[in-house]
PDB file of C-alpha atoms and ligand atoms in Angstrom:
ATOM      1  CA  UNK A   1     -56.142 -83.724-162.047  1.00 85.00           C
ATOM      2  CA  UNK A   2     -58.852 -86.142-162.190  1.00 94.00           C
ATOM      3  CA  UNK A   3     -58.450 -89.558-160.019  1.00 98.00           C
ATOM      4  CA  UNK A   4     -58.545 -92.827-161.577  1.00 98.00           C
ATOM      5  CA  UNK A   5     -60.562 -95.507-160.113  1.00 98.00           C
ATOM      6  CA  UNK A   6     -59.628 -98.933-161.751  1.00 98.00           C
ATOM      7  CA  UNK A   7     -62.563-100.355-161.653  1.00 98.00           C
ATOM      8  CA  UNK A   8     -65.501-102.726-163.614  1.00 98.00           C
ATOM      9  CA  UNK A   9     -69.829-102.367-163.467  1.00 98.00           C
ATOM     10  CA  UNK A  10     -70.062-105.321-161.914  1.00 98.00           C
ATOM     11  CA  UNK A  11     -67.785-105.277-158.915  1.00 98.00           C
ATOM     12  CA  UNK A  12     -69.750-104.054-155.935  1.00 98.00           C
ATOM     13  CA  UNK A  13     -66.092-103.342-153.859  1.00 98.00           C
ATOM     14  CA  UNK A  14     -65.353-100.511-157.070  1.00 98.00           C
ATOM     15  CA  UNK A  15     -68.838 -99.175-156.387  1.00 98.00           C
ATOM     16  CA  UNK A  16     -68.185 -98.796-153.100  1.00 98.00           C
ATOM     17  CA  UNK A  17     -65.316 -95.997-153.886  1.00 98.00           C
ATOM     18  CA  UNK A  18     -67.272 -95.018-156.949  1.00 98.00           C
ATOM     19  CA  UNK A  19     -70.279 -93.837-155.071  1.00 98.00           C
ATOM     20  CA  UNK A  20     -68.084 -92.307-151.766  1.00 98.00           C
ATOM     21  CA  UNK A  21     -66.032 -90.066-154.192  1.00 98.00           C
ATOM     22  CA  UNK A  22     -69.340 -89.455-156.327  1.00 98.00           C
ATOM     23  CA  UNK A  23     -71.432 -88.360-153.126  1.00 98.00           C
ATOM     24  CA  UNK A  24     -68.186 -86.468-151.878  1.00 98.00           C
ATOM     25  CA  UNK A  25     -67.836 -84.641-155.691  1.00 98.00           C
ATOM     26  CA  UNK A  26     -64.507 -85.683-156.197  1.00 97.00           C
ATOM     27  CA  UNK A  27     -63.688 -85.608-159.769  1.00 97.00           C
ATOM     28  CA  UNK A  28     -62.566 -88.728-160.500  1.00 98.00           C
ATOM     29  CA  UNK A  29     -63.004 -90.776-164.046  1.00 98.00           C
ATOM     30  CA  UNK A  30     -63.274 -95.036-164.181  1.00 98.00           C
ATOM     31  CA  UNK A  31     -60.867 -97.155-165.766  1.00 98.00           C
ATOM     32  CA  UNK A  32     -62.079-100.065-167.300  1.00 98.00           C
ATOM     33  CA  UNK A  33     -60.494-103.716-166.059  1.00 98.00           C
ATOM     34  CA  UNK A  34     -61.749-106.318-167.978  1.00 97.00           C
ATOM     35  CA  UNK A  35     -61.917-108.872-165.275  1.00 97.00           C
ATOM     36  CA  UNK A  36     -63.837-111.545-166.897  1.00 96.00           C
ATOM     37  CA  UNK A  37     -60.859-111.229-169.329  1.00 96.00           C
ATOM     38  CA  UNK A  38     -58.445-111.930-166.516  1.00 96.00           C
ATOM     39  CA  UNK A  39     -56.932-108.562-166.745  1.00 97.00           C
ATOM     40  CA  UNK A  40     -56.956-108.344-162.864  1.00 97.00           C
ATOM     41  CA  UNK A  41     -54.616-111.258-162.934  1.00 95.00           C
ATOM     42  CA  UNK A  42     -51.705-109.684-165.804  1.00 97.00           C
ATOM     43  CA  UNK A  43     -48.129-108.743-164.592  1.00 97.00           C
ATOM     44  CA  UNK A  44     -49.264-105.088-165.236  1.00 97.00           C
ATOM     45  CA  UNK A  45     -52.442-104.789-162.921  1.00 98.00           C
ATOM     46  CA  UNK A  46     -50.772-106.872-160.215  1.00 98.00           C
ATOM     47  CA  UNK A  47     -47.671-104.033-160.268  1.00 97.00           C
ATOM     48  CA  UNK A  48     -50.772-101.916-159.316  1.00 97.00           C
ATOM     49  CA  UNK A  49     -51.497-104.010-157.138  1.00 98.00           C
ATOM     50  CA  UNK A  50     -50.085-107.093-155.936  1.00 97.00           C
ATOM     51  CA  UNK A  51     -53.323-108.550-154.465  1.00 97.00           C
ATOM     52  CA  UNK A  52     -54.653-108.671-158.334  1.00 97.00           C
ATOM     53  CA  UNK A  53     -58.027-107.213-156.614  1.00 98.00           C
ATOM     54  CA  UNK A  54     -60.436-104.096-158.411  1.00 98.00           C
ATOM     55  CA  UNK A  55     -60.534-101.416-156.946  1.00 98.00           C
ATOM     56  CA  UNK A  56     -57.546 -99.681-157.020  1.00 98.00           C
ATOM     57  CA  UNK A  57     -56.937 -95.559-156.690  1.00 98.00           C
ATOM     58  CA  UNK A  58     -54.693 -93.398-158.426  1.00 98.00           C
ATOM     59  CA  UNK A  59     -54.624 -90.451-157.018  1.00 98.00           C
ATOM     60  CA  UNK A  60     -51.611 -88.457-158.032  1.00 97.00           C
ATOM     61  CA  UNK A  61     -48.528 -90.049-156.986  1.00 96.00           C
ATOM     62  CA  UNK A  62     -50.716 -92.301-154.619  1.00 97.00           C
ATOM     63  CA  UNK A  63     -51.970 -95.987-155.480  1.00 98.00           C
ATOM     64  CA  UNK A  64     -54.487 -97.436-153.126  1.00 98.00           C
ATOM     65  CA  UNK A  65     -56.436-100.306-152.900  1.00 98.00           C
ATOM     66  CA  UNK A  66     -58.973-102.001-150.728  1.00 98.00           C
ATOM     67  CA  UNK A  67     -61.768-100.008-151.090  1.00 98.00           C
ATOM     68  CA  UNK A  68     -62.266 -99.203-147.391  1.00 98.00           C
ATOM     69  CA  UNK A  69     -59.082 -97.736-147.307  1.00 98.00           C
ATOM     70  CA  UNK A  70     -60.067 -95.344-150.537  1.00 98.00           C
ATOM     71  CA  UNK A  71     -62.902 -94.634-149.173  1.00 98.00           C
ATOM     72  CA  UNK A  72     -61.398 -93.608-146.037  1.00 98.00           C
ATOM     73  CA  UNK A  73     -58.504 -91.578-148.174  1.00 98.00           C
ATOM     74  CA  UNK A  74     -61.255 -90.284-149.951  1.00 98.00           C
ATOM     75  CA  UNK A  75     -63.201 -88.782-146.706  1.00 98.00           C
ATOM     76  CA  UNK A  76     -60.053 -87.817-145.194  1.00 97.00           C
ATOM     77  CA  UNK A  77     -59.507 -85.302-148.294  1.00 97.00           C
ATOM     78  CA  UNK A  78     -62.846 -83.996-148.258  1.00 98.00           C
ATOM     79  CA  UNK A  79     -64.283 -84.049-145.147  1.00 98.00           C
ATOM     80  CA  UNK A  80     -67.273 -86.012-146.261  1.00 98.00           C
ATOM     81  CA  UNK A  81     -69.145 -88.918-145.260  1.00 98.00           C
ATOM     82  CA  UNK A  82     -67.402 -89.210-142.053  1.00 98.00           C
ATOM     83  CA  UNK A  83     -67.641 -87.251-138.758  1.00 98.00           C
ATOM     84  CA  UNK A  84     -65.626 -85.395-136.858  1.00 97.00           C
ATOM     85  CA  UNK A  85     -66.843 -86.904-133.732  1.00 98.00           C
ATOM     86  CA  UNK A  86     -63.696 -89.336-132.424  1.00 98.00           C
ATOM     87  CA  UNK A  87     -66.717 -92.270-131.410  1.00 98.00           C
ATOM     88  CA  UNK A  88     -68.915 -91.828-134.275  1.00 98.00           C
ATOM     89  CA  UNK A  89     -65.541 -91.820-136.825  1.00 98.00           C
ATOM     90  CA  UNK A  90     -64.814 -95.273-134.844  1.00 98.00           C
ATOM     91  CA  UNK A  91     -68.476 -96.366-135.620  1.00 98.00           C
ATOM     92  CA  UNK A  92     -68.428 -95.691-138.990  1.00 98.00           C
ATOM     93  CA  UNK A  93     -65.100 -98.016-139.282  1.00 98.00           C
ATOM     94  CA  UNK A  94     -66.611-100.428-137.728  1.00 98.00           C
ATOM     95  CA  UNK A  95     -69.547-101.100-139.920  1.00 98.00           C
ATOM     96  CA  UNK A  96     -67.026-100.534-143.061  1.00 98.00           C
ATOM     97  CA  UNK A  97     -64.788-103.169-141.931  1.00 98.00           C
ATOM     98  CA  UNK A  98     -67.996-105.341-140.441  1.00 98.00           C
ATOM     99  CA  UNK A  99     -69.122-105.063-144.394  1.00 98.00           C
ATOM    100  CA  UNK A 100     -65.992-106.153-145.586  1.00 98.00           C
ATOM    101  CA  UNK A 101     -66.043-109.454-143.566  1.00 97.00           C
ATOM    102  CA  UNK A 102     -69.790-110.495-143.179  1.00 97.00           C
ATOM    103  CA  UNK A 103     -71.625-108.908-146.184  1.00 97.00           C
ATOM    104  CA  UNK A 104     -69.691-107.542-149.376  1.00 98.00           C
ATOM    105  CA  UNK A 105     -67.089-110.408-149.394  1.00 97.00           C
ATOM    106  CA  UNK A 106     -70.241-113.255-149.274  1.00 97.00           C
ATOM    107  CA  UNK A 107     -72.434-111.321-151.254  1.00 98.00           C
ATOM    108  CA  UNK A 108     -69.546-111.064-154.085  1.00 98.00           C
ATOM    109  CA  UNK A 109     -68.695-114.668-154.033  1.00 98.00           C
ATOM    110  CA  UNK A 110     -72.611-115.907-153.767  1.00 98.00           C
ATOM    111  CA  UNK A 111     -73.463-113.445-157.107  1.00 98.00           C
ATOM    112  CA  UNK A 112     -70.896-114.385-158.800  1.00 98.00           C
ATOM    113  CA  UNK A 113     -71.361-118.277-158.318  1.00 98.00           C
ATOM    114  CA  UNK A 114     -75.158-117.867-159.304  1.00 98.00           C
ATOM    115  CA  UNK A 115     -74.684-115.323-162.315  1.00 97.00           C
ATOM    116  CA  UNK A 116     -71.216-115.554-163.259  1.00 96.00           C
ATOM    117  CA  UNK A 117     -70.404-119.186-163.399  1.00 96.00           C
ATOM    118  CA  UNK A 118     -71.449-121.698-166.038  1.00 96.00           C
ATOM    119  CA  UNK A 119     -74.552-122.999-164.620  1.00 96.00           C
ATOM    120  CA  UNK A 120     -73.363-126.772-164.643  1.00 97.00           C
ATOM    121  CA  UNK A 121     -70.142-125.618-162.470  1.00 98.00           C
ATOM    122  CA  UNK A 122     -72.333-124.009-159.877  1.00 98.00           C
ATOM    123  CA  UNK A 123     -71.327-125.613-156.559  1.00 98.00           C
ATOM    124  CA  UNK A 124     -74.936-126.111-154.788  1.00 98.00           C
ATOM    125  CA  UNK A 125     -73.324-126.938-151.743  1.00 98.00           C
ATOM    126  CA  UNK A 126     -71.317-124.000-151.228  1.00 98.00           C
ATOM    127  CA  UNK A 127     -74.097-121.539-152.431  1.00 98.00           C
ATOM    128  CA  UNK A 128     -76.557-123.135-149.602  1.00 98.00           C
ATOM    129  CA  UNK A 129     -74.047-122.173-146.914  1.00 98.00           C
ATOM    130  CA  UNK A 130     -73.339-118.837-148.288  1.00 98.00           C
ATOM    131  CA  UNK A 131     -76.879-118.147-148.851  1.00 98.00           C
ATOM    132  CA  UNK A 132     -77.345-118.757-144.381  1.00 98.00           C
ATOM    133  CA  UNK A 133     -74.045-116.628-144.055  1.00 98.00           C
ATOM    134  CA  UNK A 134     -75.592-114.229-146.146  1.00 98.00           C
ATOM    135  CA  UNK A 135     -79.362-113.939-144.330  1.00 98.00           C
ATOM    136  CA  UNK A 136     -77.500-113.375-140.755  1.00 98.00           C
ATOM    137  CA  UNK A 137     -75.556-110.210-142.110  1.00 98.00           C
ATOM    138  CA  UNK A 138     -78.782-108.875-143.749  1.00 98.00           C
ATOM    139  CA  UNK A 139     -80.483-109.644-140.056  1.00 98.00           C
ATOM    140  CA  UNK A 140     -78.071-107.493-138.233  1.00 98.00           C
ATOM    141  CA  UNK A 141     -78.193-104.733-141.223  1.00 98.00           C
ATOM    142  CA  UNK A 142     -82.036-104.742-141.599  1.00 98.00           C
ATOM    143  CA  UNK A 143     -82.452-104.923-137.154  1.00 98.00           C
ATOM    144  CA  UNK A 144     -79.754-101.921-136.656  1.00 98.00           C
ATOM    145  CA  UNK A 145     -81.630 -99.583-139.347  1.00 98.00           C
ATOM    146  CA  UNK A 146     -84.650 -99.956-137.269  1.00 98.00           C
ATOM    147  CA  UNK A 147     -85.896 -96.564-136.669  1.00 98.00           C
ATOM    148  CA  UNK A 148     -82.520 -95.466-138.852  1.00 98.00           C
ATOM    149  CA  UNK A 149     -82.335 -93.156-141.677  1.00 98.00           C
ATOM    150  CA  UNK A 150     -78.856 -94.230-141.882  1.00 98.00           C
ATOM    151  CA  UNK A 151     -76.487 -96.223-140.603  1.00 98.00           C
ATOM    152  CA  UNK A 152     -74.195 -94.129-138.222  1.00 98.00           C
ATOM    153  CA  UNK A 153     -75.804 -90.989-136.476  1.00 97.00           C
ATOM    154  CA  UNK A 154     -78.796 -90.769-139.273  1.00 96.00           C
ATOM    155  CA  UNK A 155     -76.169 -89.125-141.660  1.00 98.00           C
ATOM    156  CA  UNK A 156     -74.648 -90.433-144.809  1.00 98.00           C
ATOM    157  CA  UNK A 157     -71.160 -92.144-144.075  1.00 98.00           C
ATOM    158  CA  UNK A 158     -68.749 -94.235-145.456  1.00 99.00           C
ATOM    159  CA  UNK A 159     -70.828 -96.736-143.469  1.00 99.00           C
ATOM    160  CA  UNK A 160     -73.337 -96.516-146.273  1.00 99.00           C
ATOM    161  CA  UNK A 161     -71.451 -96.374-149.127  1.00 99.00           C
ATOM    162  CA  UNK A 162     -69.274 -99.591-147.557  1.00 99.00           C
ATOM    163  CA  UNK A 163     -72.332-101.819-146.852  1.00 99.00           C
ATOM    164  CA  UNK A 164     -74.470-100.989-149.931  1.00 98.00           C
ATOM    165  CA  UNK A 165     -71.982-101.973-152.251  1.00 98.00           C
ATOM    166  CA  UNK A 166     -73.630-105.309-153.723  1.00 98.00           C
ATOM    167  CA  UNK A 167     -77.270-104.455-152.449  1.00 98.00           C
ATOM    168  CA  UNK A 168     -78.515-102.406-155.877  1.00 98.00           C
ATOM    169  CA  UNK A 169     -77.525-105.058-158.491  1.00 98.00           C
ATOM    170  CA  UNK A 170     -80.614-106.670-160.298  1.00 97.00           C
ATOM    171  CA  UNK A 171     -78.593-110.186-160.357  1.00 97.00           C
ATOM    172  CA  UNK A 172     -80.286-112.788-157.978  1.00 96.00           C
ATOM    173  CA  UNK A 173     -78.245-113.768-155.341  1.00 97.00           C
ATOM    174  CA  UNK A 174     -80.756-114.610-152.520  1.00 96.00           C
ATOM    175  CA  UNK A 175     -80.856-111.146-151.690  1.00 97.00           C
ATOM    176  CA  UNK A 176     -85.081-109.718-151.398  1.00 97.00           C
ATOM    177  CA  UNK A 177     -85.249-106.139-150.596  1.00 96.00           C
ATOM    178  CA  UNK A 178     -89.040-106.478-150.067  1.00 96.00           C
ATOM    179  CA  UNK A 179     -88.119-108.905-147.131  1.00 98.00           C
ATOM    180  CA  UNK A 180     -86.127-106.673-145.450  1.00 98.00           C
ATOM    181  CA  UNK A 181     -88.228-103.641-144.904  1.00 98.00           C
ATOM    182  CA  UNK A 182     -85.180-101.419-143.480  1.00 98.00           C
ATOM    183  CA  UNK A 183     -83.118-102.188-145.731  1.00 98.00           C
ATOM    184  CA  UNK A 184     -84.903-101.324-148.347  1.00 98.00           C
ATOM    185  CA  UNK A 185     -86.110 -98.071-146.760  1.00 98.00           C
ATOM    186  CA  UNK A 186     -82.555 -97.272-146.487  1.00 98.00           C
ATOM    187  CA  UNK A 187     -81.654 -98.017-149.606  1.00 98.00           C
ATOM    188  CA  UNK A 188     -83.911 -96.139-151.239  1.00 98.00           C
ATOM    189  CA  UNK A 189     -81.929 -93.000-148.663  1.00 98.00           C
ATOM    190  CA  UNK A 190     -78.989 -93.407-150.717  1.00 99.00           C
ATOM    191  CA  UNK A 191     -80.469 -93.372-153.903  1.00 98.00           C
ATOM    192  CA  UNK A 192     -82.487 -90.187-152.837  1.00 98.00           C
ATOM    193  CA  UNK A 193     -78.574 -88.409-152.121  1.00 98.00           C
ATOM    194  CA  UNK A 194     -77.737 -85.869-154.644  1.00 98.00           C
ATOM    195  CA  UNK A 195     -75.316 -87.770-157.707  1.00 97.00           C
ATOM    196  CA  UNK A 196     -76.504 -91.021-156.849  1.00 98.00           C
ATOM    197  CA  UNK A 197     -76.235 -93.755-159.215  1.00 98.00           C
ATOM    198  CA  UNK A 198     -76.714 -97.027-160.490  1.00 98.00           C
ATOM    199  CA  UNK A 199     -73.593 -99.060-160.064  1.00 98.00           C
ATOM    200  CA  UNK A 200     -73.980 -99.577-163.871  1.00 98.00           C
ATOM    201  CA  UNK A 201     -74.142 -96.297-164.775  1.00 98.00           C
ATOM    202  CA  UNK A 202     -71.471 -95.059-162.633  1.00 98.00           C
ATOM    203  CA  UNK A 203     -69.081 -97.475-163.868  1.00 98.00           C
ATOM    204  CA  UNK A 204     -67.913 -99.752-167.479  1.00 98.00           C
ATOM    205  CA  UNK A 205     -68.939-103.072-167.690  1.00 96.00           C
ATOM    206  CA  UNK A 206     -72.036-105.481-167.232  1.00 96.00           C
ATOM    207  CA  UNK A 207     -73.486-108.810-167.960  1.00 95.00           C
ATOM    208  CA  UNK A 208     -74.960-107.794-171.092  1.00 93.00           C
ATOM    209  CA  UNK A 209     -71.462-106.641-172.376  1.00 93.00           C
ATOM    210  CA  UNK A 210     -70.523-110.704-172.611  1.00 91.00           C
ATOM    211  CA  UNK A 211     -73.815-111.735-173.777  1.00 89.00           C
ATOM    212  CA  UNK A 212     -75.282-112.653-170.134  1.00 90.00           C
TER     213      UNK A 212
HETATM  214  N1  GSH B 301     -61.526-106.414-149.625  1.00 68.93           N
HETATM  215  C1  GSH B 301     -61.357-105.990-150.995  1.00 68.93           C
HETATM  216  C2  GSH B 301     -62.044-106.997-151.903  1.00 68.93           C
HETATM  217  C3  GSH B 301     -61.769-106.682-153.342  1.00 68.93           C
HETATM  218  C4  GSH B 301     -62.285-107.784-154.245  1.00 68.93           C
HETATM  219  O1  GSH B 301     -62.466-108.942-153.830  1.00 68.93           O
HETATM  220  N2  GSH B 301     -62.487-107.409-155.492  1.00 68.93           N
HETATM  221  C5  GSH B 301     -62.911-108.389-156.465  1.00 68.93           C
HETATM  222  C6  GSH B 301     -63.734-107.730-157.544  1.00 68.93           C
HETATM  223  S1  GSH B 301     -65.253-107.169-156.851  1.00 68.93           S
HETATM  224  C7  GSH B 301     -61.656-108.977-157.046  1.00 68.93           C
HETATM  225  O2  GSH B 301     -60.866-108.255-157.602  1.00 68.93           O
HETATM  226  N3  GSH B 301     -61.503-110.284-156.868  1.00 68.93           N
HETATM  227  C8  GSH B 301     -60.359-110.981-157.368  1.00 68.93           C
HETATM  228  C9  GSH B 301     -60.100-112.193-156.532  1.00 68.93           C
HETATM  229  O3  GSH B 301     -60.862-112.491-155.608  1.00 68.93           O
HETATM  230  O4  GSH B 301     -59.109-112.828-156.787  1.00 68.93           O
HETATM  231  C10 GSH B 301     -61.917-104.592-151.197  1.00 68.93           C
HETATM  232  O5  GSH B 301     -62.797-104.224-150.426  1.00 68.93           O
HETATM  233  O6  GSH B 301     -61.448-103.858-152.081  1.00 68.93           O
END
């Protein structure tokens, strides 16, 4: 049976498992969680999942979230996108959870105060700092994929799929690919893998759907 991936287009953290059980041919199918709606917040999404955070799993009798732990659950099923090798497994972790704290989780909140918010709420302040935050991570991304195809061993990994997560939307959030030459080298690796696709077109939901 297929797995379900509550998820929404927009949300960089759902593309994340998206695009790990897409490159690892899982046959999964999306299910749409109007967020902008609030839907993330209702008693029946938050029995999913108490955190009232996209994305969550099904698979089977299993419901995960955090999508570092699908993707791990994900790898651990199929044997893809992370090594056997006990060190490089440990490497791969640590740029997943590295992602979660220093990249995803300020790139999320900086695109969605520039896009998603009315523009006269924007808080300038906060976007500044988030915006510095933001150009460190992308410093230590863009300096480790010197000479890199990819990020762990020069193979696809959850390390990939984890840290590209927000990096392929089209909304500005201070984020230049052209001004960080390794990134974008690397990005354009993952979008060269077999299945690869647009967060958009892997998943429901985008600006356009409310009018943005
Ligand atoms: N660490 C979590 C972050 C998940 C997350 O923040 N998801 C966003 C959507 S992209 C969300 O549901 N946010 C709701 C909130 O922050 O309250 C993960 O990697 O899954």
């Amino acid at each position: 049976m297929a797995m379900k991936l509550y998820c929404f287009g927009e949300s960089g953290n759902s593309y994340k498992a998206a695009l790990t059980m897409t490159l690892a041919g899982v046959d999964w199918t999306p299910v749409f969680v109007n967020f902008f709606h609030g839907d993330a917040r209702s008693p029946e999404f938050r029995a999913l999942n108490e955190m009232g955070e996209v994305p969550v799993l099904r698979d089977g009798d299993e419901v995960l979230s955090q999508s570092g732990l699908i993707q791990y659950h994900i790898a651990e099923k199929t044997g893809k996108l992370l090594p056997q090798d006990h060190h490089l497994r440990q490497e791969v972790m640590r740029w997943v959870l590295w992602d979660n704290h220093k990249m995803s989780s300020q790139a999320g909140t900086l695109r969605f105060l520039m896009n998603f918010v009315p523009e006269e709420k924007r808080p300038q302040e906060v976007i500044r700092w988030l915006s510095g935050r933001l150009r460190d991570a992308f410093k230590v991304l863009d300096s480790h994929l010197e000479g890199r195809d990819f990020i762990v061993n020069d193979l696809p990994s959850l390390a990939d799929t984890a840290c590209c997560g927000y990096l392929y939307y089209p909304e500005p959030f201070t984020f230049d690919r052209k001004a960080w030459p390794n990134i974008d080298r690397w990005l354009d690796n993952i979008a060269a893998l077999p299945g690869w696709k647009h967060p958009y077109d892997m998943m429901p939901g985008r600006p356009s759907d409310r009018g943005l």
